[in-house]
Coordinates of C-alpha atoms in Angstrom, one line a residue:
M867 CA -77.3 -52.9 -35.3
R868 CA -74.8 -55.4 -36.7
T869 CA -75.1 -54.1 -40.2
L870 CA -74.8 -50.4 -39.3
C871 CA -71.8 -51.0 -37.0
S872 CA -70.0 -53.3 -39.4
S873 CA -70.4 -50.8 -42.2
T874 CA -68.9 -48.1 -40.0
L875 CA -66.0 -50.3 -39.0
I876 CA -65.2 -51.4 -42.5
G877 CA -65.2 -47.8 -43.8
E878 CA -63.0 -46.9 -40.8
A879 CA -60.5 -49.6 -41.7
L880 CA -60.3 -48.4 -45.2
L881 CA -59.8 -44.8 -44.1
V882 CA -57.1 -45.9 -41.7
L883 CA -55.3 -47.5 -44.6
F884 CA -55.5 -44.3 -46.6
A885 CA -54.5 -42.2 -43.6
A886 CA -51.4 -44.4 -43.2
C887 CA -50.3 -43.7 -46.7
V888 CA -50.6 -40.0 -46.1
A889 CA -48.9 -40.3 -42.7
M890 CA -45.9 -41.8 -44.2
R891 CA -45.4 -38.7 -46.3
L892 CA -46.4 -36.0 -43.9
S893 CA -45.4 -37.3 -40.5
S894 CA -42.1 -37.3 -38.8
V895 CA -42.9 -40.8 -37.4
S896 CA -41.1 -43.8 -38.9
T897 CA -42.7 -45.8 -41.6
A898 CA -42.6 -49.0 -39.5
T899 CA -44.4 -47.3 -36.7
V900 CA -47.1 -45.9 -39.0
W901 CA -47.8 -49.3 -40.5
I902 CA -47.7 -51.2 -37.2
V903 CA -50.2 -48.7 -35.6
S904 CA -52.4 -48.6 -38.7
G905 CA -52.3 -52.4 -39.0
I906 CA -53.4 -52.9 -35.4
A907 CA -56.2 -50.4 -35.9
M908 CA -57.4 -52.0 -39.1
A909 CA -57.2 -55.5 -37.6
L910 CA -59.3 -54.3 -34.6
C911 CA -61.9 -52.7 -36.9
L912 CA -62.3 -55.9 -38.9
A913 CA -62.2 -58.2 -35.9
L914 CA -64.8 -56.1 -34.2
C915 CA -67.2 -56.5 -37.2
G916 CA -67.6 -60.1 -36.2
M917 CA -68.1 -59.4 -32.5
I918 CA -70.8 -56.7 -32.7
N919 CA -73.5 -58.7 -30.9
R920 CA -71.2 -60.0 -28.2
P921 CA -71.1 -58.4 -24.7
G922 CA -68.6 -55.6 -24.5
A923 CA -68.2 -55.1 -28.3
V924 CA -69.8 -51.6 -28.2
Q925 CA -67.4 -50.5 -25.4
I926 CA -64.4 -51.9 -27.4
G927 CA -65.7 -49.9 -30.4
W928 CA -65.8 -46.7 -28.3
A929 CA -62.2 -47.4 -27.1
L930 CA -61.2 -47.8 -30.7
Q931 CA -62.8 -44.5 -31.6
I932 CA -61.0 -42.7 -28.8
G933 CA -57.7 -44.4 -29.8
L934 CA -58.1 -43.1 -33.4
I935 CA -58.8 -39.6 -32.2
A936 CA -55.7 -39.8 -30.0
T937 CA -53.6 -40.6 -33.1
G938 CA -54.3 -37.0 -34.1
F939 CA -51.4 -36.0 -31.9
V940 CA -49.1 -37.6 -34.5
L941 CA -51.2 -36.8 -37.6
P942 CA -53.5 -33.9 -37.0
T943 CA -56.0 -34.8 -39.7
M944 CA -56.9 -37.9 -37.6
F945 CA -58.5 -35.6 -35.1
G946 CA -61.2 -34.7 -37.6
L947 CA -61.5 -38.1 -39.1
G948 CA -61.6 -39.7 -35.6
V949 CA -64.4 -37.3 -34.5
V950 CA -66.4 -38.1 -37.7
F951 CA -66.1 -41.8 -37.2
A952 CA -66.9 -41.5 -33.5
G953 CA -70.1 -39.7 -34.6
L954 CA -70.8 -42.4 -37.1
W955 CA -70.2 -45.1 -34.4
W956 CA -72.7 -43.3 -32.1
C957 CA -75.3 -43.2 -34.9
S958 CA -74.8 -46.8 -35.7
V959 CA -75.2 -47.9 -32.1
H960 CA -78.1 -45.6 -31.3
Y961 CA -80.2 -46.2 -34.4
G962 CA -79.2 -49.8 -34.6
R963 CA -80.6 -50.5 -31.2
K964 CA -83.8 -48.6 -32.1
V965 CA -84.2 -50.7 -35.2
D966 CA -83.5 -54.0 -33.3
A967 CA -86.0 -53.0 -30.6
F968 CA -88.6 -52.2 -33.3
K969 CA -88.1 -55.5 -35.0
A970 CA -88.3 -57.4 -31.7
A971 CA -91.6 -55.6 -30.8
R972 CA -93.0 -56.3 -34.3
A973 CA -92.0 -60.0 -34.1
A974 CA -93.7 -60.3 -30.7
A975 CA -96.8 -58.6 -31.9
E976 CA -97.0 -60.9 -34.9
A977 CA -96.4 -64.0 -32.7
A978 CA -99.2 -62.8 -30.4
S979 CA -101.6 -62.2 -33.2
T980 CA -101.2 -65.6 -35.0
P981 CA -103.5 -68.3 -33.8
A982 CA -101.9 -71.3 -32.1

């Protein structure tokens, strides 16, 4: 799960950087506001990469996804991008948990089958 979620968050941080460059040109919001909000979002994405296996990290990730979708009120393209990354986040969490459970069951089966 850690690998899938971290990959999603790193891609999201890069996309936020590119979206900030576009927002400066297309949006009526000041440049400082765009960079402050984008910087906070990128920092949260990167910080969350290291916290994936900690309690509450998945919920923080969901809050981040909702926050990025909400930035669509300022830059409409972020609605679409936010929804795409929310879907990627769901896939990463869902399938990451399945893979982790499979690996744990396989390790338990191997441990049970090896003679002591």
